[in-house]
PDB file of C-alpha atoms in Angstrom:
ATOM      1  CA  MET I   1      10.075 -13.353  51.291  1.00  0.00           C
ATOM      2  CA  SER I   2       7.289 -16.286  51.284  1.00  0.00           C
ATOM      3  CA  LEU I   3       8.669 -19.420  50.892  1.00  0.00           C
ATOM      4  CA  VAL I   4       4.511 -20.804  49.396  1.00  0.00           C
ATOM      5  CA  ASN I   5       5.310 -20.436  46.397  1.00  0.00           C
ATOM      6  CA  GLU I   6       8.394 -22.101  46.146  1.00  0.00           C
ATOM      7  CA  PRO I   7       7.525 -25.241  47.096  1.00  0.00           C
ATOM      8  CA  ILE I   8      11.466 -26.823  46.637  1.00  0.00           C
ATOM      9  CA  HIS I   9      12.662 -25.230  49.260  1.00  0.00           C
ATOM     10  CA  SER I  10      10.057 -24.994  51.970  1.00  0.00           C
ATOM     11  CA  THR I  11      10.284 -28.896  52.648  1.00  0.00           C
ATOM     12  CA  LYS I  12      13.390 -28.812  54.194  1.00  0.00           C
ATOM     13  CA  HIS I  13      12.865 -25.876  56.787  1.00  0.00           C
ATOM     14  CA  GLU I  14       9.426 -25.357  58.298  1.00  0.00           C
ATOM     15  CA  TYR I  15       7.615 -21.872  57.355  1.00  0.00           C
ATOM     16  CA  ARG I  16       6.871 -20.139  60.321  1.00  0.00           C
ATOM     17  CA  LYS I  17       5.921 -16.338  59.751  1.00  0.00           C
ATOM     18  CA  LYS I  18       8.324 -14.184  61.013  1.00  0.00           C
ATOM     19  CA  TYR I  19       6.811 -10.944  62.254  1.00  0.00           C
ATOM     20  CA  CYS I  20       7.950  -7.934  64.375  1.00  0.00           C
ATOM     21  CA  ARG I  21       6.208  -7.665  68.361  1.00  0.00           C
ATOM     22  CA  PHE I  22       6.656  -4.562  68.005  1.00  0.00           C
ATOM     23  CA  LYS I  23       4.437  -3.538  64.783  1.00  0.00           C
ATOM     24  CA  LYS I  24       2.212  -6.110  65.633  1.00  0.00           C
ATOM     25  CA  SER I  25       1.104  -5.199  69.129  1.00  0.00           C
ATOM     26  CA  GLY I  26       1.409  -1.220  67.889  1.00  0.00           C
ATOM     27  CA  ILE I  27       3.942  -0.340  70.800  1.00  0.00           C
ATOM     28  CA  ARG I  28       5.752   2.925  70.343  1.00  0.00           C
ATOM     29  CA  TYR I  29       8.399   3.053  73.271  1.00  0.00           C
ATOM     30  CA  ILE I  30      10.553   0.890  74.519  1.00  0.00           C
ATOM     31  CA  ASP I  31      11.506   1.482  78.310  1.00  0.00           C
ATOM     32  CA  TYR I  32      14.595   1.294  79.484  1.00  0.00           C
ATOM     33  CA  LYS I  33      13.294   1.178  83.175  1.00  0.00           C
ATOM     34  CA  ASP I  34      11.834  -2.339  82.640  1.00  0.00           C
ATOM     35  CA  PRO I  35      14.289  -4.909  82.825  1.00  0.00           C
ATOM     36  CA  VAL I  36      12.324  -7.760  82.650  1.00  0.00           C
ATOM     37  CA  PHE I  37      10.806  -7.305  79.434  1.00  0.00           C
ATOM     38  CA  LEU I  38      14.065  -6.311  78.465  1.00  0.00           C
ATOM     39  CA  LEU I  39      15.379 -10.021  78.603  1.00  0.00           C
ATOM     40  CA  LYS I  40      13.528 -11.460  75.663  1.00  0.00           C
ATOM     41  CA  PHE I  41      16.464  -9.726  73.828  1.00  0.00           C
ATOM     42  CA  VAL I  42      19.215 -11.300  75.405  1.00  0.00           C
ATOM     43  CA  ASN I  43      21.243 -14.183  75.182  1.00  0.00           C
ATOM     44  CA  GLU I  44      21.720 -15.940  79.074  1.00  0.00           C
ATOM     45  CA  GLN I  45      24.923 -13.984  78.568  1.00  0.00           C
ATOM     46  CA  GLY I  46      23.608 -10.725  78.839  1.00  0.00           C
ATOM     47  CA  LYS I  47      24.276 -10.931  75.250  1.00  0.00           C
ATOM     48  CA  ILE I  48      21.810  -8.868  72.747  1.00  0.00           C
ATOM     49  CA  LEU I  49      20.208 -10.984  70.523  1.00  0.00           C
ATOM     50  CA  PRO I  50      20.632 -10.558  66.561  1.00  0.00           C
ATOM     51  CA  ARG I  51      16.934  -9.414  64.943  1.00  0.00           C
ATOM     52  CA  ARG I  52      17.090 -12.272  63.086  1.00  0.00           C
ATOM     53  CA  LEU I  53      16.511 -14.558  65.951  1.00  0.00           C
ATOM     54  CA  THR I  54      14.051 -12.683  67.879  1.00  0.00           C
ATOM     55  CA  GLY I  55      12.103 -11.198  63.944  1.00  0.00           C
ATOM     56  CA  THR I  56      11.829  -7.660  65.092  1.00  0.00           C
ATOM     57  CA  SER I  57      11.862  -5.062  62.267  1.00  0.00           C
ATOM     58  CA  LEU I  58      15.759  -2.746  62.013  1.00  0.00           C
ATOM     59  CA  LYS I  59      13.866   0.513  63.596  1.00  0.00           C
ATOM     60  CA  TYR I  60      12.912  -0.744  66.693  1.00  0.00           C
ATOM     61  CA  GLN I  61      16.303  -3.001  66.711  1.00  0.00           C
ATOM     62  CA  ARG I  62      17.875  -0.100  67.243  1.00  0.00           C
ATOM     63  CA  ARG I  63      15.673   1.338  70.186  1.00  0.00           C
ATOM     64  CA  VAL I  64      15.493  -2.274  71.976  1.00  0.00           C
ATOM     65  CA  ALA I  65      19.300  -1.791  71.541  1.00  0.00           C
ATOM     66  CA  THR I  66      19.653   1.598  72.764  1.00  0.00           C
ATOM     67  CA  ALA I  67      17.003   0.736  75.949  1.00  0.00           C
ATOM     68  CA  ILE I  68      19.400  -2.675  76.133  1.00  0.00           C
ATOM     69  CA  LYS I  69      22.372  -0.359  76.573  1.00  0.00           C
ATOM     70  CA  ARG I  70      20.784   2.197  79.422  1.00  0.00           C
ATOM     71  CA  ALA I  71      19.491  -0.241  81.121  1.00  0.00           C
ATOM     72  CA  ARG I  72      23.086  -1.884  81.427  1.00  0.00           C
ATOM     73  CA  HIS I  73      24.262   1.648  82.483  1.00  0.00           C
ATOM     74  CA  LEU I  74      22.051   1.895  85.172  1.00  0.00           C
ATOM     75  CA  ALA I  75      23.284  -1.803  86.358  1.00  0.00           C
ATOM     76  CA  LEU I  76      19.570  -2.628  85.992  1.00  0.00           C
ATOM     77  CA  LEU I  77      21.037  -5.118  83.337  1.00  0.00           C
ATOM     78  CA  PRO I  78      24.762  -6.490  83.510  1.00  0.00           C
ATOM     79  CA  TYR I  79      26.997  -6.104  81.068  1.00  0.00           C
ATOM     80  CA  VAL I  80      28.354  -9.445  81.374  1.00  0.00           C
ATOM     81  CA  GLY I  81      26.436 -12.188  82.859  1.00  0.00           C
ATOM     82  CA  ASP I  82      25.820 -15.937  82.883  1.00  0.00           C
ATOM     83  CA  SER I  83      22.396 -18.322  84.040  1.00  0.00           C
ATOM     84  CA  LEU I  84      20.163 -15.233  83.329  1.00  0.00           C
ATOM     85  CA  LYS I  85      17.413 -17.172  82.114  1.00  0.00           C
TER      86      LYS I  85
ATOM     87  CA  MET K   1      11.120  25.999  74.518  1.00  0.00           C
ATOM     88  CA  ASN K   2      10.194  23.195  77.319  1.00  0.00           C
ATOM     89  CA  ASN K   3      11.011  19.777  77.357  1.00  0.00           C
ATOM     90  CA  LYS K   4      10.300  16.604  78.931  1.00  0.00           C
ATOM     91  CA  TYR K   5      13.290  15.042  80.578  1.00  0.00           C
ATOM     92  CA  GLU K   6      13.655  12.217  82.737  1.00  0.00           C
ATOM     93  CA  THR K   7      16.593  11.271  85.252  1.00  0.00           C
ATOM     94  CA  VAL K   8      16.393   8.687  86.860  1.00  0.00           C
ATOM     95  CA  PHE K   9      20.073   8.024  89.018  1.00  0.00           C
ATOM     96  CA  ILE K  10      21.504   5.742  92.341  1.00  0.00           C
ATOM     97  CA  LEU K  11      22.460   7.105  95.327  1.00  0.00           C
ATOM     98  CA  THR K  12      24.657   5.542  97.679  1.00  0.00           C
ATOM     99  CA  PRO K  13      23.049   2.202 100.297  1.00  0.00           C
ATOM    100  CA  VAL K  14      25.695   3.521 103.209  1.00  0.00           C
ATOM    101  CA  LEU K  15      23.438   6.710 103.792  1.00  0.00           C
ATOM    102  CA  SER K  16      20.522   6.419 106.259  1.00  0.00           C
ATOM    103  CA  GLU K  17      16.336   6.745 104.920  1.00  0.00           C
ATOM    104  CA  PRO K  18      16.494  10.856 105.866  1.00  0.00           C
ATOM    105  CA  GLN K  19      19.914  11.428 104.492  1.00  0.00           C
ATOM    106  CA  MET K  20      18.827   9.785 101.115  1.00  0.00           C
ATOM    107  CA  LYS K  21      15.506  11.926 100.879  1.00  0.00           C
ATOM    108  CA  ASP K  22      17.587  15.340 101.977  1.00  0.00           C
ATOM    109  CA  THR K  23      19.693  14.778  98.694  1.00  0.00           C
ATOM    110  CA  VAL K  24      16.120  14.492  96.659  1.00  0.00           C
ATOM    111  CA  THR K  25      14.952  17.066  97.877  1.00  0.00           C
ATOM    112  CA  LYS K  26      17.978  18.987  97.217  1.00  0.00           C
ATOM    113  CA  PHE K  27      18.183  18.117  93.586  1.00  0.00           C
ATOM    114  CA  LYS K  28      14.510  18.958  93.121  1.00  0.00           C
ATOM    115  CA  LYS K  29      15.103  22.109  94.333  1.00  0.00           C
ATOM    116  CA  ILE K  30      18.106  22.383  92.408  1.00  0.00           C
ATOM    117  CA  LEU K  31      15.292  21.742  88.940  1.00  0.00           C
ATOM    118  CA  GLU K  32      12.619  24.584  90.501  1.00  0.00           C
ATOM    119  CA  LYS K  33      15.520  27.175  90.110  1.00  0.00           C
ATOM    120  CA  ALA K  34      16.899  26.336  86.837  1.00  0.00           C
ATOM    121  CA  GLY K  35      13.034  26.643  85.855  1.00  0.00           C
ATOM    122  CA  GLY K  36      12.072  22.869  86.031  1.00  0.00           C
ATOM    123  CA  LYS K  37       8.740  21.612  87.007  1.00  0.00           C
ATOM    124  CA  ILE K  38       8.902  18.493  88.132  1.00  0.00           C
ATOM    125  CA  SER K  39       5.490  16.449  87.114  1.00  0.00           C
ATOM    126  CA  ASN K  40       6.436  13.037  88.238  1.00  0.00           C
ATOM    127  CA  GLU K  41       9.381  11.249  91.134  1.00  0.00           C
ATOM    128  CA  GLU K  42       9.400   7.877  91.443  1.00  0.00           C
ATOM    129  CA  ASN K  43      11.234   6.384  94.667  1.00  0.00           C
ATOM    130  CA  TRP K  44      12.155   2.499  93.973  1.00  0.00           C
ATOM    131  CA  GLY K  45      14.253   2.295  97.065  1.00  0.00           C
ATOM    132  CA  LEU K  46      17.144  -0.007  97.328  1.00  0.00           C
ATOM    133  CA  LYS K  47      17.235  -1.927  94.414  1.00  0.00           C
ATOM    134  CA  LYS K  48      20.362  -4.599  93.842  1.00  0.00           C
ATOM    135  CA  LEU K  49      22.745  -3.973  91.148  1.00  0.00           C
ATOM    136  CA  ALA K  50      23.626  -6.681  88.030  1.00  0.00           C
ATOM    137  CA  TYR K  51      26.985  -5.520  88.727  1.00  0.00           C
ATOM    138  CA  PRO K  52      29.118  -3.879  91.922  1.00  0.00           C
ATOM    139  CA  ILE K  53      29.732  -0.499  91.012  1.00  0.00           C
ATOM    140  CA  LEU K  54      32.232   1.447  93.566  1.00  0.00           C
ATOM    141  CA  HIS K  55      32.130  -2.214  94.918  1.00  0.00           C
ATOM    142  CA  LYS K  56      29.043  -1.455  96.092  1.00  0.00           C
ATOM    143  CA  LYS K  57      26.128  -4.037  95.545  1.00  0.00           C
ATOM    144  CA  THR K  58      22.963  -2.592  95.655  1.00  0.00           C
ATOM    145  CA  GLY K  59      21.339   0.570  95.494  1.00  0.00           C
ATOM    146  CA  PHE K  60      19.415   3.297  96.240  1.00  0.00           C
ATOM    147  CA  PHE K  61      17.347   4.362  92.653  1.00  0.00           C
ATOM    148  CA  SER K  62      15.203   7.565  92.445  1.00  0.00           C
ATOM    149  CA  LEU K  63      13.259   8.663  89.191  1.00  0.00           C
ATOM    150  CA  PHE K  64      11.957  12.511  88.170  1.00  0.00           C
ATOM    151  CA  GLU K  65      10.085  13.356  85.646  1.00  0.00           C
ATOM    152  CA  PHE K  66       9.912  16.816  84.566  1.00  0.00           C
ATOM    153  CA  ASP K  67       9.279  20.011  82.211  1.00  0.00           C
ATOM    154  CA  ALA K  68      11.849  22.116  81.608  1.00  0.00           C
ATOM    155  CA  PRO K  69      14.136  24.706  79.229  1.00  0.00           C
ATOM    156  CA  SER K  70      17.551  23.025  77.948  1.00  0.00           C
ATOM    157  CA  THR K  71      19.533  24.949  80.078  1.00  0.00           C
ATOM    158  CA  ALA K  72      18.536  23.522  83.390  1.00  0.00           C
ATOM    159  CA  ILE K  73      20.012  20.005  82.603  1.00  0.00           C
ATOM    160  CA  ALA K  74      23.175  21.274  82.443  1.00  0.00           C
ATOM    161  CA  ALA K  75      23.086  23.005  86.215  1.00  0.00           C
ATOM    162  CA  LEU K  76      21.654  19.331  87.251  1.00  0.00           C
ATOM    163  CA  GLU K  77      24.390  17.359  85.888  1.00  0.00           C
ATOM    164  CA  LEU K  78      26.991  19.382  87.652  1.00  0.00           C
ATOM    165  CA  GLU K  79      25.373  18.788  90.417  1.00  0.00           C
ATOM    166  CA  LEU K  80      24.475  15.025  90.195  1.00  0.00           C
ATOM    167  CA  LYS K  81      28.720  15.160  89.363  1.00  0.00           C
ATOM    168  CA  ARG K  82      29.738  16.844  91.892  1.00  0.00           C
ATOM    169  CA  ASP K  83      27.290  14.926  94.514  1.00  0.00           C
ATOM    170  CA  GLU K  84      29.689  12.132  95.876  1.00  0.00           C
ATOM    171  CA  THR K  85      26.318   9.899  96.919  1.00  0.00           C
ATOM    172  CA  VAL K  86      25.362   9.299  93.096  1.00  0.00           C
ATOM    173  CA  MET K  87      27.004   6.439  91.872  1.00  0.00           C
ATOM    174  CA  ARG K  88      25.582   6.270  88.776  1.00  0.00           C
ATOM    175  CA  TRP K  89      22.948   8.512  86.752  1.00  0.00           C
ATOM    176  CA  ILE K  90      20.822   8.742  83.177  1.00  0.00           C
ATOM    177  CA  THR K  91      19.173  11.903  81.797  1.00  0.00           C
ATOM    178  CA  VAL K  92      17.117  11.501  78.772  1.00  0.00           C
ATOM    179  CA  LYS K  93      15.284  13.474  76.874  1.00  0.00           C
ATOM    180  CA  LEU K  94      11.707  12.012  76.181  1.00  0.00           C
ATOM    181  CA  ASP K  95       9.556  11.931  73.037  1.00  0.00           C
ATOM    182  CA  LYS K  96       5.767  11.577  72.285  1.00  0.00           C
ATOM    183  CA  TYR K  97       5.188   8.040  72.184  1.00  0.00           C
ATOM    184  CA  ALA K  98       7.674   7.907  75.325  1.00  0.00           C
ATOM    185  CA  VAL K  99       5.212  10.550  77.913  1.00  0.00           C
ATOM    186  CA  GLU K 100       2.468   8.366  76.440  1.00  0.00           C
ATOM    187  CA  TYR K 101       3.597   5.695  78.082  1.00  0.00           C
ATOM    188  CA  ASN K 102       4.633   7.724  80.657  1.00  0.00           C
ATOM    189  CA  GLU K 103       1.798   8.649  81.325  1.00  0.00           C
ATOM    190  CA  LYS K 104      -0.087   4.579  81.003  1.00  0.00           C
ATOM    191  CA  ARG K 105       2.612   3.405  83.214  1.00  0.00           C
ATOM    192  CA  LYS K 106       2.036   6.016  86.290  1.00  0.00           C
ATOM    193  CA  SER K 107      -1.732   5.589  85.723  1.00  0.00           C
ATOM    194  CA  GLY K 108      -0.904   1.578  86.440  1.00  0.00           C
ATOM    195  CA  ALA K 109      -2.293  -0.017  83.342  1.00  0.00           C
ATOM    196  CA  PHE K 110       1.350  -2.205  83.215  1.00  0.00           C
ATOM    197  CA  LYS K 111       0.532  -2.806  86.919  1.00  0.00           C
ATOM    198  CA  LYS K 112      -1.823  -6.397  85.860  1.00  0.00           C
ATOM    199  CA  LYS K 113       0.569  -8.566  88.126  1.00  0.00           C
ATOM    200  CA  PRO K 114       2.971  -7.076  90.293  1.00  0.00           C
ATOM    201  CA  GLU K 115       3.352  -9.971  92.140  1.00  0.00           C
ATOM    202  CA  SER K 116       4.831 -12.601  89.611  1.00  0.00           C
ATOM    203  CA  LYS K 117       6.826  -9.349  88.158  1.00  0.00           C
ATOM    204  CA  GLU K 118       8.730  -8.958  91.519  1.00  0.00           C
ATOM    205  CA  THR K 119       9.369 -12.756  91.557  1.00  0.00           C
ATOM    206  CA  VAL K 120      11.131 -12.742  88.226  1.00  0.00           C
ATOM    207  CA  LYS K 121      13.383  -9.759  89.247  1.00  0.00           C
ATOM    208  CA  GLU K 122      14.167 -11.546  92.167  1.00  0.00           C
ATOM    209  CA  GLU K 123      15.209 -14.444  90.132  1.00  0.00           C
ATOM    210  CA  VAL K 124      17.132 -12.757  87.831  1.00  0.00           C
ATOM    211  CA  LYS K 125      18.639 -10.354  90.415  1.00  0.00           C
ATOM    212  CA  LYS K 126      21.425 -13.576  91.089  1.00  0.00           C
TER     213      LYS K 126
END
């Protein structure tokens, strides 16, 4: 979906190319044991961020979600928190 | 049909060092009896938990990566359940990408800046 051909709409919204970081960098496995990496996909309260904010594709968003849930089970990430970042 | 699995389990911090090592070797033996071969074993030591489990704020983390027939998993998990000193565990079946990742991790490809990573972790735990 490119806004470049529709100049009327693009005046408000500065066009920033959204991309899935996993597809771009070729990462295939998301490790649940790495809370530092998973913090990128979680907000300050520890809630999982929607993929429209992180730009992740559906396939990887699901893997990220399972990784975060496993990390929460192992108490590497909290279920509910505050000022996580 | 042997599959690759990974188990991470958390022991209570109340135990002394030799007791912890004993428990870890106990699970190793159970695995080997059931036909598993351990390819990697990691000990993360005492870590602060993100939320209290059984009223404890820290835990002793341990990791096994192994090859085993699918029947061995039930035997291992039964023992993990029975043992009172184990607070949490998770067993994950590894697909090919996971195995690749674990190899890289073992060989230290991800340990570029261990010091900065640890400081970030400490800040997070607060």
